[in-house]
Every structure is written in structure tokens, then in C-alpha cells.
mmCIF file of C-alpha atoms and ligand atoms in Angstrom:
data_model
loop_
_atom_site.group_PDB
_atom_site.id
_atom_site.type_symbol
_atom_site.label_atom_id
_atom_site.label_comp_id
_atom_site.label_asym_id
_atom_site.label_seq_id
_atom_site.Cartn_x
_atom_site.Cartn_y
_atom_site.Cartn_z
ATOM 1 C CA MET A 18 131.810 72.660 104.111
ATOM 2 C CA THR A 19 130.441 75.617 105.160
ATOM 3 C CA TYR A 20 132.287 79.158 104.804
ATOM 4 C CA GLY A 21 132.158 81.140 108.144
ATOM 5 C CA PRO A 22 131.710 84.793 108.193
ATOM 6 C CA SER A 23 135.350 85.334 109.127
ATOM 7 C CA GLU A 24 136.914 82.531 107.074
ATOM 8 C CA GLY A 25 136.072 82.857 103.481
ATOM 9 C CA ALA A 26 135.586 80.620 100.583
ATOM 10 C CA ALA A 27 139.152 81.011 99.867
ATOM 11 C CA GLY A 28 140.389 81.798 102.988
ATOM 12 C CA LEU A 29 139.451 85.217 102.462
ATOM 13 C CA ARG A 30 139.076 87.727 105.107
ATOM 14 C CA THR A 31 135.364 88.638 105.374
ATOM 15 C CA GLU A 32 135.484 92.147 103.675
ATOM 16 C CA GLU A 33 136.999 90.298 101.000
ATOM 17 C CA LEU A 34 134.034 87.649 100.461
ATOM 18 C CA PRO A 35 132.029 87.771 97.181
ATOM 19 C CA GLY A 36 128.916 89.235 97.967
ATOM 20 C CA LEU A 37 127.473 85.870 95.670
ATOM 21 C CA SER A 38 128.662 82.483 95.136
ATOM 22 C CA LEU A 39 127.328 79.881 92.866
ATOM 23 C CA ARG A 40 129.123 76.655 93.711
ATOM 24 C CA ASN A 41 128.126 73.900 91.123
ATOM 25 C CA VAL A 42 124.472 74.909 91.249
ATOM 26 C CA THR A 43 122.109 72.677 89.258
ATOM 27 C CA LYS A 44 118.404 73.044 88.980
ATOM 28 C CA GLN A 45 116.292 70.054 87.669
ATOM 29 C CA PHE A 46 112.742 70.515 87.091
ATOM 30 C CA VAL A 47 110.737 67.135 86.987
ATOM 31 C CA SER A 48 107.265 66.841 85.249
ATOM 32 C CA GLY A 49 106.194 63.204 84.832
ATOM 33 C CA ASP A 50 108.904 61.971 82.801
ATOM 34 C CA THR A 51 110.299 64.785 81.750
ATOM 35 C CA VAL A 52 113.419 66.251 83.377
ATOM 36 C CA VAL A 53 114.602 69.927 82.506
ATOM 37 C CA THR A 54 117.905 70.652 83.379
ATOM 38 C CA ALA A 55 117.610 74.532 83.699
ATOM 39 C CA LEU A 56 121.001 74.811 85.839
ATOM 40 C CA ASN A 57 123.721 72.499 85.020
ATOM 41 C CA ASP A 58 126.538 73.052 87.333
ATOM 42 C CA VAL A 59 126.750 76.736 87.630
ATOM 43 C CA ASN A 60 129.589 78.418 89.094
ATOM 44 C CA LEU A 61 129.851 82.496 89.853
ATOM 45 C CA ASP A 62 131.520 84.666 92.099
ATOM 46 C CA LEU A 63 130.255 88.360 92.083
ATOM 47 C CA ARG A 64 131.876 90.454 94.122
ATOM 48 C CA LYS A 65 130.823 93.634 96.143
ATOM 49 C CA GLY A 66 130.353 96.650 94.280
ATOM 50 C CA GLU A 67 130.027 94.759 90.536
ATOM 51 C CA CYS A 68 127.229 95.058 88.212
ATOM 52 C CA ALA A 69 126.640 91.982 86.089
ATOM 53 C CA ALA A 70 124.737 91.759 82.900
ATOM 54 C CA LEU A 71 123.280 88.014 82.420
ATOM 55 C CA LEU A 72 122.342 87.603 78.754
ATOM 56 C CA GLY A 73 121.071 84.459 76.799
ATOM 57 C CA PRO A 74 118.320 83.106 74.847
ATOM 58 C CA SER A 75 114.612 82.498 76.377
ATOM 59 C CA GLY A 76 114.467 79.282 77.937
ATOM 60 C CA ALA A 77 118.411 79.385 79.247
ATOM 61 C CA GLY A 78 117.953 79.182 82.946
ATOM 62 C CA LYS A 79 118.313 83.072 83.345
ATOM 63 C CA SER A 80 115.220 83.580 85.644
ATOM 64 C CA THR A 81 115.795 80.412 87.222
ATOM 65 C CA LEU A 82 119.519 81.508 88.368
ATOM 66 C CA LEU A 83 118.306 84.630 89.537
ATOM 67 C CA MET A 84 115.655 82.959 91.763
ATOM 68 C CA ILE A 85 117.973 80.560 93.072
ATOM 69 C CA ALA A 86 120.682 83.493 94.028
ATOM 70 C CA GLY A 87 117.518 85.379 95.538
ATOM 71 C CA CYS A 88 116.642 82.501 97.317
ATOM 72 C CA LEU A 89 113.297 82.095 96.280
ATOM 73 C CA MET A 90 114.016 78.552 94.841
ATOM 74 C CA ALA A 91 116.070 75.792 96.313
ATOM 75 C CA PRO A 92 118.829 74.486 94.107
ATOM 76 C CA THR A 93 118.707 70.354 93.117
ATOM 77 C CA ALA A 94 122.370 70.253 93.993
ATOM 78 C CA GLY A 95 124.865 73.222 95.267
ATOM 79 C CA SER A 96 125.572 75.980 97.220
ATOM 80 C CA VAL A 97 124.483 79.341 97.122
ATOM 81 C CA ILE A 98 126.655 81.741 99.575
ATOM 82 C CA ILE A 99 125.431 85.439 100.227
ATOM 83 C CA ASP A 100 128.040 87.492 101.679
ATOM 84 C CA GLY A 101 129.639 84.615 103.697
ATOM 85 C CA ASN A 102 126.197 83.612 104.770
ATOM 86 C CA VAL A 103 125.642 79.991 103.383
ATOM 87 C CA LEU A 104 122.169 79.611 102.384
ATOM 88 C CA TYR A 105 122.004 76.032 100.750
ATOM 89 C CA ASP A 106 125.064 73.262 100.622
ATOM 90 C CA SER A 107 123.061 70.239 99.651
ATOM 91 C CA THR A 108 126.679 68.734 99.899
ATOM 92 C CA ALA A 109 126.068 69.066 103.228
ATOM 93 C CA GLY A 110 122.922 67.486 103.072
ATOM 94 C CA GLU A 111 121.448 70.710 104.386
ATOM 95 C CA ARG A 112 119.151 73.187 103.244
ATOM 96 C CA ALA A 113 117.685 76.552 104.199
ATOM 97 C CA LEU A 114 120.328 77.183 106.254
ATOM 98 C CA HIS A 115 118.609 80.626 107.611
ATOM 99 C CA ASP A 116 115.368 81.599 107.607
ATOM 100 C CA ASP A 117 114.700 82.475 103.775
ATOM 101 C CA ARG A 118 111.903 85.234 104.315
ATOM 102 C CA GLU A 119 113.920 87.000 106.988
ATOM 103 C CA PHE A 120 117.228 86.481 105.235
ATOM 104 C CA ARG A 121 115.802 87.903 101.790
ATOM 105 C CA ARG A 122 114.047 90.654 102.798
ATOM 106 C CA LYS A 123 116.963 91.948 104.596
ATOM 107 C CA HIS A 124 119.657 91.001 102.205
ATOM 108 C CA ILE A 125 118.213 90.490 98.943
ATOM 109 C CA GLY A 126 116.391 93.406 96.470
ATOM 110 C CA PHE A 127 114.563 91.935 93.531
ATOM 111 C CA VAL A 128 113.015 93.919 90.508
ATOM 112 C CA PHE A 129 110.939 92.794 87.715
ATOM 113 C CA GLN A 130 109.950 93.333 84.338
ATOM 114 C CA LYS A 131 106.982 95.299 85.711
ATOM 115 C CA ALA A 132 106.719 97.507 88.642
ATOM 116 C CA HIS A 133 103.898 95.365 90.588
ATOM 117 C CA LEU A 134 103.294 98.482 92.871
ATOM 118 C CA ILE A 135 100.388 98.472 95.346
ATOM 119 C CA PRO A 136 97.971 100.319 92.783
ATOM 120 C CA PHE A 137 96.146 102.246 95.839
ATOM 121 C CA LEU A 138 99.465 103.246 97.834
ATOM 122 C CA THR A 139 101.443 106.270 96.944
ATOM 123 C CA ALA A 140 104.920 105.923 95.564
ATOM 124 C CA VAL A 141 106.732 106.791 99.056
ATOM 125 C CA GLU A 142 104.375 104.276 100.741
ATOM 126 C CA ASN A 143 104.808 101.997 98.360
ATOM 127 C CA VAL A 144 108.645 102.040 99.132
ATOM 128 C CA GLN A 145 107.881 102.954 102.707
ATOM 129 C CA VAL A 146 105.888 99.219 103.294
ATOM 130 C CA ALA A 147 108.950 97.454 102.320
ATOM 131 C CA MET A 148 110.748 99.168 105.331
ATOM 132 C CA GLU A 149 107.748 98.869 107.956
ATOM 133 C CA ILE A 150 107.907 94.656 106.928
ATOM 134 C CA ASN A 151 111.287 95.197 108.847
ATOM 135 C CA ASP A 152 110.301 96.656 111.822
ATOM 136 C CA VAL A 153 111.468 100.409 110.732
ATOM 137 C CA ARG A 154 109.089 103.043 112.564
ATOM 138 C CA PRO A 155 107.058 104.780 110.042
ATOM 139 C CA SER A 156 108.391 108.189 110.621
ATOM 140 C CA GLU A 157 111.865 106.782 109.772
ATOM 141 C CA ALA A 158 110.686 104.889 106.919
ATOM 142 C CA ARG A 159 108.586 107.876 105.595
ATOM 143 C CA GLU A 160 112.121 110.114 105.886
ATOM 144 C CA ARG A 161 114.311 107.516 103.947
ATOM 145 C CA ALA A 162 111.874 106.353 101.254
ATOM 146 C CA GLN A 163 111.699 109.863 100.433
ATOM 147 C CA VAL A 164 115.221 109.833 100.286
ATOM 148 C CA LEU A 165 115.370 106.789 98.135
ATOM 149 C CA LEU A 166 112.904 108.482 95.638
ATOM 150 C CA ASP A 167 114.936 111.841 95.553
ATOM 151 C CA ASP A 168 118.043 109.631 94.565
ATOM 152 C CA LEU A 169 116.190 107.853 92.006
ATOM 153 C CA GLY A 170 114.792 111.070 90.429
ATOM 154 C CA VAL A 171 111.252 110.886 91.280
ATOM 155 C CA GLY A 172 110.982 112.509 94.620
ATOM 156 C CA ASP A 173 108.458 115.115 93.220
ATOM 157 C CA ARG A 174 106.123 112.197 92.240
ATOM 158 C CA ALA A 175 106.590 110.867 96.162
ATOM 159 C CA GLY A 176 102.599 111.563 96.503
ATOM 160 C CA ASN A 177 101.740 110.339 93.134
ATOM 161 C CA LEU A 178 99.859 106.920 92.839
ATOM 162 C CA PRO A 179 101.330 104.301 90.635
ATOM 163 C CA ARG A 180 98.431 105.106 87.795
ATOM 164 C CA GLN A 181 99.531 108.896 87.846
ATOM 165 C CA LEU A 182 103.244 107.811 86.649
ATOM 166 C CA SER A 183 104.943 106.799 83.672
ATOM 167 C CA GLY A 184 106.303 103.467 82.880
ATOM 168 C CA GLY A 185 109.606 104.573 83.802
ATOM 169 C CA GLN A 186 108.803 106.336 86.881
ATOM 170 C CA GLN A 187 106.841 103.074 88.073
ATOM 171 C CA GLN A 188 110.080 101.598 87.709
ATOM 172 C CA ARG A 189 111.967 104.215 89.386
ATOM 173 C CA VAL A 190 109.865 103.425 92.653
ATOM 174 C CA ALA A 191 110.514 99.701 92.309
ATOM 175 C CA VAL A 192 113.873 100.262 92.346
ATOM 176 C CA ALA A 193 113.634 102.276 95.333
ATOM 177 C CA ARG A 194 111.640 99.814 96.727
ATOM 178 C CA ALA A 195 114.133 96.992 96.164
ATOM 179 C CA LEU A 196 116.625 99.066 97.825
ATOM 180 C CA ALA A 197 114.491 99.986 100.535
ATOM 181 C CA ASN A 198 116.465 97.933 103.427
ATOM 182 C CA GLU A 199 119.421 98.307 101.457
ATOM 183 C CA PRO A 200 120.397 95.006 100.212
ATOM 184 C CA SER A 201 123.469 93.603 99.834
ATOM 185 C CA LEU A 202 122.373 91.883 96.222
ATOM 186 C CA LEU A 203 120.351 93.297 94.130
ATOM 187 C CA LEU A 204 118.564 91.100 91.094
ATOM 188 C CA ALA A 205 116.605 92.590 88.297
ATOM 189 C CA ASP A 206 114.858 90.295 85.735
ATOM 190 C CA GLU A 207 114.293 92.127 82.544
ATOM 191 C CA PRO A 208 113.670 95.301 83.995
ATOM 192 C CA THR A 209 113.708 97.411 80.956
ATOM 193 C CA ALA A 210 111.699 95.325 79.078
ATOM 194 C CA ALA A 211 108.772 97.500 78.743
ATOM 195 C CA LEU A 212 110.806 100.909 78.784
ATOM 196 C CA ASP A 213 112.184 103.019 75.626
ATOM 197 C CA ALA A 214 115.245 102.992 74.973
ATOM 198 C CA GLN A 215 116.245 106.453 76.706
ATOM 199 C CA ARG A 216 114.455 104.927 79.967
ATOM 200 C CA ALA A 217 115.894 101.631 79.883
ATOM 201 C CA ARG A 218 119.666 103.233 79.653
ATOM 202 C CA GLN A 219 118.614 105.296 82.638
ATOM 203 C CA VAL A 220 117.506 102.475 84.490
ATOM 204 C CA MET A 221 120.499 100.483 83.259
ATOM 205 C CA GLU A 222 122.586 103.477 84.791
ATOM 206 C CA LEU A 223 120.684 103.089 87.933
ATOM 207 C CA PHE A 224 121.500 99.835 88.840
ATOM 208 C CA GLN A 225 125.239 100.828 87.454
ATOM 209 C CA HIS A 226 125.504 103.313 90.256
ATOM 210 C CA ILE A 227 123.905 101.117 93.154
ATOM 211 C CA ALA A 228 126.661 98.840 92.657
ATOM 212 C CA HIS A 229 129.692 100.938 92.364
ATOM 213 C CA LYS A 230 128.239 103.806 94.810
ATOM 214 C CA ARG A 231 126.677 101.361 97.387
ATOM 215 C CA GLY A 232 128.795 98.466 97.061
ATOM 216 C CA ALA A 233 126.007 96.200 96.105
ATOM 217 C CA SER A 234 126.081 92.740 93.697
ATOM 218 C CA VAL A 235 123.873 93.398 91.158
ATOM 219 C CA ILE A 236 122.740 90.953 88.480
ATOM 220 C CA VAL A 237 120.452 92.343 85.777
ATOM 221 C CA VAL A 238 118.922 90.172 83.203
ATOM 222 C CA THR A 239 118.677 91.403 79.780
ATOM 223 C CA HIS A 240 118.389 91.463 75.947
ATOM 224 C CA ASP A 241 119.172 94.764 75.859
ATOM 225 C CA HIS A 242 122.515 94.823 74.164
ATOM 226 C CA ARG A 243 122.748 98.478 73.812
ATOM 227 C CA ALA A 244 123.203 99.170 77.352
ATOM 228 C CA LEU A 245 126.031 96.519 78.046
ATOM 229 C CA GLU A 246 128.695 99.627 78.619
ATOM 230 C CA HIS A 247 126.971 99.978 82.038
ATOM 231 C CA PHE A 248 128.288 96.535 83.512
ATOM 232 C CA ASP A 249 131.573 95.708 84.686
ATOM 233 C CA ARG A 250 131.030 91.977 83.522
ATOM 234 C CA ILE A 251 128.872 89.938 80.758
ATOM 235 C CA LEU A 252 127.569 86.500 81.900
ATOM 236 C CA MET A 253 125.960 84.452 79.299
ATOM 237 C CA GLN A 254 123.421 81.666 80.175
ATOM 238 C CA GLN A 255 123.084 78.946 77.091
ATOM 239 C CA ASP A 256 121.417 75.659 77.542
ATOM 240 C CA GLY A 257 121.958 75.524 81.420
ATOM 241 C CA ARG A 258 125.333 76.688 81.031
ATOM 242 C CA LEU A 259 126.997 79.847 82.573
ATOM 243 C CA SER A 260 129.569 81.368 81.044
ATOM 244 C CA GLU A 261 131.577 85.155 80.535
ATOM 245 C CA ARG A 262 132.701 87.396 77.989
ATOM 246 C CA SER A 263 135.774 89.152 79.050
ATOM 247 C CA GLU A 264 134.545 92.246 77.186
ATOM 248 C CA PRO A 265 131.130 93.610 76.426
ATOM 249 C CA SER A 266 132.454 94.098 72.792
ATOM 250 C CA GLU A 267 132.993 89.948 72.528
ATOM 251 C CA VAL A 268 128.897 89.835 72.487
ATOM 252 C CA ALA A 269 127.650 90.137 69.262
ATOM 253 C CA THR A 270 124.864 92.746 68.606
HETATM 254 N N1 ADP B 7 108.618 75.890 87.710
HETATM 255 C C1 ADP B 7 109.076 75.257 86.646
HETATM 256 N N2 ADP B 7 108.530 74.244 86.416
HETATM 257 C C2 ADP B 7 109.025 73.579 85.468
HETATM 258 N N3 ADP B 7 109.722 73.707 84.371
HETATM 259 C C3 ADP B 7 110.454 75.380 84.538
HETATM 260 C C4 ADP B 7 109.980 75.802 85.637
HETATM 261 N N4 ADP B 7 110.575 77.467 85.615
HETATM 262 C C5 ADP B 7 111.407 77.109 84.875
HETATM 263 N N5 ADP B 7 111.291 75.828 83.831
HETATM 264 C C6 ADP B 7 111.823 75.649 82.802
HETATM 265 O O1 ADP B 7 112.969 75.851 83.368
HETATM 266 C C7 ADP B 7 113.989 76.427 81.831
HETATM 267 C C8 ADP B 7 114.716 77.324 81.917
HETATM 268 O O2 ADP B 7 113.643 78.706 82.345
HETATM 269 P P1 ADP B 7 113.590 79.873 82.746
HETATM 270 O O3 ADP B 7 114.809 79.799 83.911
HETATM 271 O O4 ADP B 7 112.660 80.781 83.227
HETATM 272 O O5 ADP B 7 114.497 80.540 81.619
HETATM 273 P P2 ADP B 7 114.869 82.327 80.927
HETATM 274 O O6 ADP B 7 114.447 83.121 82.072
HETATM 275 O O7 ADP B 7 116.259 82.046 80.420
HETATM 276 O O8 ADP B 7 113.607 82.051 79.960
HETATM 277 C C9 ADP B 7 112.900 76.082 80.664
HETATM 278 O O9 ADP B 7 112.803 75.359 80.170
HETATM 279 C C10 ADP B 7 111.646 76.434 81.237
HETATM 280 O O10 ADP B 7 110.719 75.896 80.668
HETATM 281 MG MG1 MG B 8 113.078 84.334 82.569
#
């Protein structure tokens, strides 16, 4: 089954297509005689402009879900559809229908627990590099990178090296880099784990803003139950299964 750009998953028009759909996604890791089912028949539709938190205990499969949603890893079974593009569809016996790397660069932004900035490049250069990989001219890339840093409240640190920035500032630069190519899907894996409560809250606000103002679909893996008010949806991953809480307040703190 394929979903063309003009005819969506449920006969929806293109502009109504979910930003991300996971259909019956299963991921198993096999080592020797041991099989770990990290994702067990996971289904998810995330609209454009929706910001979702993904909670769950360690080992529940949260990072695996993000890697598969972000095309860094293929599912064992099931489909991944991003903005109407079928990336994997194991029911059709097809894999990697697009060039993964190119698709990823253009459509998907990642933020990890650590900023992973290039240490010998300044803040603005770290963002600029992500654009130049996609053939944006250096002068234009520089200008856009500066605008992003300004938007994220670290414009005045553009000329600083990563080691001259605080953890929160580095993480903002990492978010700017993830947004460099205006991704339709932003995936963040415990991005605030290394930050204090106030910085963590600011970064969560940023993700909310990116979803609501830029219309991206956003998933943030977090253990921080204090920041859940910033999310439209609360997803729970447990023993490979994905479920949803209708109200953030239902989540035990
Ligand atoms: N590359 C891998 N090879 C083998 N097992 C893995 C691999 N990645 C994750 N796993 C296993 O899959 C399960 C889910 O892991 P993960 O997605 O990292 O969980 P979480 O991010 O929720 O802590 C765990 O049991 C983990 O050990
Ligand atoms: Mg993880």
C-alpha cells in the first residue's frame, strides 16, 4: 500500500496529511539466541504543528522509536510515512523508498541529550554548516543561521566557540542547527537531561513554539514531568507498546 502525495492515508488531502505516521511498526534486535522486541506494533499519527512528549522507563524503546521515525534505522515490519512520503513499507516488501540520507537532511531535524557541536566552529558556523551540506550558498547560509540564533535567543553568542557557551546556550545552538533546513519533523531525545530546571523549561518552550509557529511535527523524549504543560500530546512507551494519555494531568508525577 502506498500513499501518494495527493491522496493521503485515509483519503485526506495533502495539507491534511499527518506530518508523521507509524503503521504497525515493529523493531526487533537479534543477538545470538536473544530477541529483544523494542517496538511492538506501534501506531502513531502526528499532525503538522503538534508537539508530543514521549515518556517511559529506560529500555522501553523510546530512542528506537525516534530513530525509526527519523529514518536512522529501518523497522523490522511496518510503515513510516513522513509528510505523505512512504519511507519504509515492509508490507510491500520495499525498504528505503527514498534516499534516506538526502530525505533526512531535508526533512528531519534531530536534537540529542548533548549538543554535539563541532568544537572548532563558532555557534553561527555550526548552524551554517548544516545548510551548506544542502547546497545553500555560504553568504545566505550565514544570514539564515544568524536569524535562527537570534530567534533562539543566542544571537549575541554567534561568534563564540561551543566551549565559551553554557550548556543551555549550546543546546539552543543545537536546536538552531536542527532547524537549519526547516524540517517538517523535529525529533529530540532527552534534550534537557543535562540542563537545570529553568533552562530545561526554556528549551521545552522552544519546541512548542517550533511546532505551533512553524507547523513542524515535534516529538520530545523526556523524563521531566515538570515541563509537560508545553505539549499537546503525551505519549507513553512501555515494554515496546505505545499508548497515549488524553490529559497531561493523568500522568503520575
Ligand atoms: N542497537 C541495538 N542492538 C540491540 N539491542 C538494542 C539496540 N538498541 C536498543 N536495543 C534494545 O532495545 C530496547 C529499547 O532500547 P531503547 O530504544 O534505547 O530504549 P529507551 O530509549 O526507552 O531507553 C532495550 O532493551 C535495548 O537494550
Ligand atoms: Mg533512550
